[in-house]
Amino acid sequence: MSPLFRFHREAAAAIAASPQAVFAFLDDHRRLTAHMEKPSLMTAGATMKIETDSQQGQAVGSLIRMNGRILGISLCVEETVSEYRPPFRKTWETRGEPRLLVIGGYRMGFELTPKASKTHLRVWIDYNLPSGIPERWLGRILGDAYANWCVTRMVRDAARAF
């Protein structure tokens, strides 16, 4: 975990596909964050709209934006790809102060390791609590559960694709 971030969650699985195939699946940020575009209990029924720049989140410096509303509150986060090493590793992190309810700034990524005829996938998030007082309080209660849900869903969605 980075000294810049206080909390860490990760999930992993063995995927029955090559690192190239798994990377190609995960490298589509809309596919990777599909769980955010569907209403769920973890998002209190809210959804986020994902937008990417012309590089589609597939190059260092590429921008990814997510916007939405939850319980009448506007949410917004902007991410930038900070590491891009196909077919083994990709990392992205927040730019500026995100407007989220249970987590604050974060660095997130995935790592792929070939293992016999499978690929070991690890998805992680290093994050801080939000800076606002009500959000920080909510983050202390729900931040770990939300972060765990995100990384688990990304791994589960990748495993189901193969």
Short mmCIF file of C-alpha atoms in Angstrom, two decimals:
data_model
loop_
_atom_site.label_atom_id
_atom_site.label_comp_id
_atom_site.label_asym_id
_atom_site.label_seq_id
_atom_site.Cartn_x
_atom_site.Cartn_y
_atom_site.Cartn_z
CA MET A 1 0.00 0.00 0.00
CA SER A 2 1.15 3.51 -0.79
CA PRO A 3 1.94 5.88 2.09
CA LEU A 4 -0.43 8.35 0.41
CA PHE A 5 -3.43 6.13 1.11
CA ARG A 6 -4.61 4.81 4.44
CA PHE A 7 -6.85 1.91 3.39
CA HIS A 8 -6.41 -1.08 1.06
CA ARG A 9 -8.72 -3.75 -0.33
CA GLU A 10 -8.08 -6.35 -3.00
CA ALA A 11 -9.62 -9.39 -4.63
CA ALA A 12 -8.09 -12.11 -6.79
CA ALA A 13 -9.02 -15.11 -8.91
CA ALA A 14 -7.60 -17.56 -11.41
CA ILE A 15 -9.07 -16.88 -14.86
CA ALA A 16 -9.14 -19.57 -17.55
CA ALA A 17 -7.68 -17.34 -20.28
CA SER A 18 -4.39 -15.82 -21.38
CA PRO A 19 -3.11 -12.54 -19.83
CA GLN A 20 -3.64 -10.91 -23.24
CA ALA A 21 -7.32 -11.88 -23.34
CA VAL A 22 -7.97 -10.87 -19.72
CA PHE A 23 -6.12 -7.56 -20.19
CA ALA A 24 -8.15 -6.79 -23.32
CA PHE A 25 -11.36 -7.42 -21.37
CA LEU A 26 -10.34 -5.28 -18.38
CA ASP A 27 -8.79 -2.54 -20.52
CA ASP A 28 -12.27 -1.48 -21.64
CA HIS A 29 -13.07 0.86 -18.73
CA ARG A 30 -16.81 0.65 -19.40
CA ARG A 31 -16.65 -3.11 -19.01
CA LEU A 32 -14.40 -2.84 -15.97
CA THR A 33 -16.75 -0.43 -14.19
CA ALA A 34 -20.02 -1.91 -15.50
CA HIS A 35 -21.13 -2.53 -11.90
CA MET A 36 -21.24 1.27 -11.40
CA GLU A 37 -23.65 1.78 -14.31
CA LYS A 38 -26.31 -0.52 -12.84
CA PRO A 39 -28.47 0.22 -9.80
CA SER A 40 -27.53 -1.90 -6.77
CA LEU A 41 -27.99 -2.04 -3.04
CA MET A 42 -24.35 -0.95 -2.56
CA THR A 43 -25.01 2.25 -4.52
CA ALA A 44 -28.46 2.83 -2.95
CA GLY A 45 -29.97 2.39 -6.42
CA ALA A 46 -27.84 5.12 -7.98
CA THR A 47 -25.85 4.75 -11.19
CA MET A 48 -22.76 6.47 -12.52
CA LYS A 49 -22.20 7.52 -16.13
CA ILE A 50 -18.70 6.68 -17.36
CA GLU A 51 -16.95 8.86 -19.96
CA THR A 52 -13.45 8.52 -21.37
CA ASP A 53 -11.25 10.79 -23.44
CA SER A 54 -10.15 9.99 -26.99
CA GLN A 55 -7.56 7.51 -25.63
CA GLN A 56 -10.41 5.50 -24.02
CA GLY A 57 -8.48 5.10 -20.75
CA GLN A 58 -5.90 3.01 -22.61
CA ALA A 59 -2.73 5.11 -22.25
CA VAL A 60 -0.80 6.84 -19.48
CA GLY A 61 -2.42 10.23 -18.89
CA SER A 62 -5.78 9.21 -20.33
CA LEU A 63 -8.80 10.63 -18.46
CA ILE A 64 -11.86 8.79 -17.17
CA ARG A 65 -14.84 10.60 -15.63
CA MET A 66 -17.77 9.23 -13.67
CA ASN A 67 -20.84 11.31 -12.78
CA GLY A 68 -24.07 10.43 -11.06
CA ARG A 69 -26.54 11.24 -8.31
CA ILE A 70 -27.42 9.39 -5.14
CA LEU A 71 -30.28 10.46 -2.91
CA GLY A 72 -30.27 13.85 -4.65
CA ILE A 73 -26.53 14.37 -4.09
CA SER A 74 -24.31 14.97 -7.13
CA LEU A 75 -21.29 12.64 -7.36
CA CYS A 76 -18.28 13.15 -9.58
CA VAL A 77 -14.83 11.64 -9.88
CA GLU A 78 -12.09 12.14 -12.45
CA GLU A 79 -9.36 9.53 -12.86
CA THR A 80 -6.16 9.43 -14.85
CA VAL A 81 -4.28 6.34 -16.02
CA SER A 82 -0.91 6.38 -14.24
CA GLU A 83 0.58 3.06 -15.36
CA TYR A 84 -0.14 1.08 -18.50
CA ARG A 85 1.82 -2.13 -19.17
CA PRO A 86 -0.20 -4.49 -21.39
CA PRO A 87 -0.81 -7.34 -20.87
CA PHE A 88 0.23 -7.37 -17.21
CA ARG A 89 -0.66 -4.21 -15.28
CA LYS A 90 -2.78 -1.06 -15.34
CA THR A 91 -3.20 1.57 -12.63
CA TRP A 92 -5.35 4.69 -12.43
CA GLU A 93 -5.95 7.27 -9.72
CA THR A 94 -8.18 10.17 -8.86
CA ARG A 95 -7.36 13.70 -9.99
CA GLY A 96 -8.27 16.44 -7.57
CA GLU A 97 -10.81 15.86 -4.80
CA PRO A 98 -13.56 13.45 -5.85
CA ARG A 99 -17.16 14.10 -4.80
CA LEU A 100 -18.03 10.67 -3.44
CA LEU A 101 -19.88 9.58 -0.31
CA VAL A 102 -17.87 6.79 1.31
CA ILE A 103 -14.36 6.93 -0.16
CA GLY A 104 -12.12 9.85 -1.03
CA GLY A 105 -9.09 9.94 -3.30
CA TYR A 106 -7.82 6.56 -4.47
CA ARG A 107 -5.38 4.62 -6.60
CA MET A 108 -6.73 1.50 -8.21
CA GLY A 109 -5.44 -1.12 -10.59
CA PHE A 110 -5.13 -4.69 -11.73
CA GLU A 111 -2.24 -7.07 -12.19
CA LEU A 112 -2.14 -10.23 -14.32
CA THR A 113 0.29 -13.11 -13.83
CA PRO A 114 0.42 -16.20 -16.09
CA LYS A 115 -0.05 -19.45 -14.15
CA ALA A 116 0.05 -22.63 -16.28
CA SER A 117 -3.03 -22.42 -18.56
CA LYS A 118 -4.67 -19.70 -16.45
CA THR A 119 -4.06 -16.10 -15.47
CA HIS A 120 -3.97 -14.91 -11.89
CA LEU A 121 -5.92 -11.64 -11.65
CA ARG A 122 -5.52 -9.28 -8.72
CA VAL A 123 -7.55 -6.07 -8.50
CA TRP A 124 -6.81 -3.57 -5.72
CA ILE A 125 -7.76 -0.17 -4.41
CA ASP A 126 -5.75 2.03 -2.05
CA TYR A 127 -7.92 4.87 -0.74
CA ASN A 128 -8.57 7.54 1.84
CA LEU A 129 -11.77 8.63 3.48
CA PRO A 130 -13.61 11.62 2.00
CA SER A 131 -12.61 15.04 3.32
CA GLY A 132 -16.10 16.31 4.24
CA ILE A 133 -17.26 15.64 7.80
CA PRO A 134 -20.55 13.84 6.98
CA GLU A 135 -18.87 11.87 4.18
CA ARG A 136 -15.91 10.95 6.42
CA TRP A 137 -18.30 9.64 9.06
CA LEU A 138 -20.17 7.62 6.42
CA GLY A 139 -16.84 6.41 5.02
CA ARG A 140 -15.77 5.06 8.40
CA ILE A 141 -18.92 2.95 8.44
CA LEU A 142 -19.22 1.90 4.78
CA GLY A 143 -15.88 2.62 3.07
CA ASP A 144 -14.35 -0.83 3.51
CA ALA A 145 -17.52 -2.60 2.41
CA TYR A 146 -17.83 -0.39 -0.67
CA ALA A 147 -14.15 -0.76 -1.66
CA ASN A 148 -14.37 -4.53 -1.19
CA TRP A 149 -17.56 -4.66 -3.28
CA CYS A 150 -15.85 -2.77 -6.13
CA VAL A 151 -12.76 -4.97 -6.39
CA THR A 152 -14.79 -8.17 -5.90
CA ARG A 153 -17.24 -7.20 -8.65
CA MET A 154 -14.41 -6.41 -11.08
CA VAL A 155 -12.79 -9.79 -10.45
CA ARG A 156 -16.12 -11.65 -10.59
CA ASP A 157 -17.14 -9.92 -13.84
CA ALA A 158 -13.79 -10.85 -15.45
CA ALA A 159 -14.07 -14.49 -14.28
CA ARG A 160 -17.61 -14.74 -15.68
CA ALA A 161 -16.47 -13.40 -19.06
CA PHE A 162 -14.19 -16.42 -19.53
#
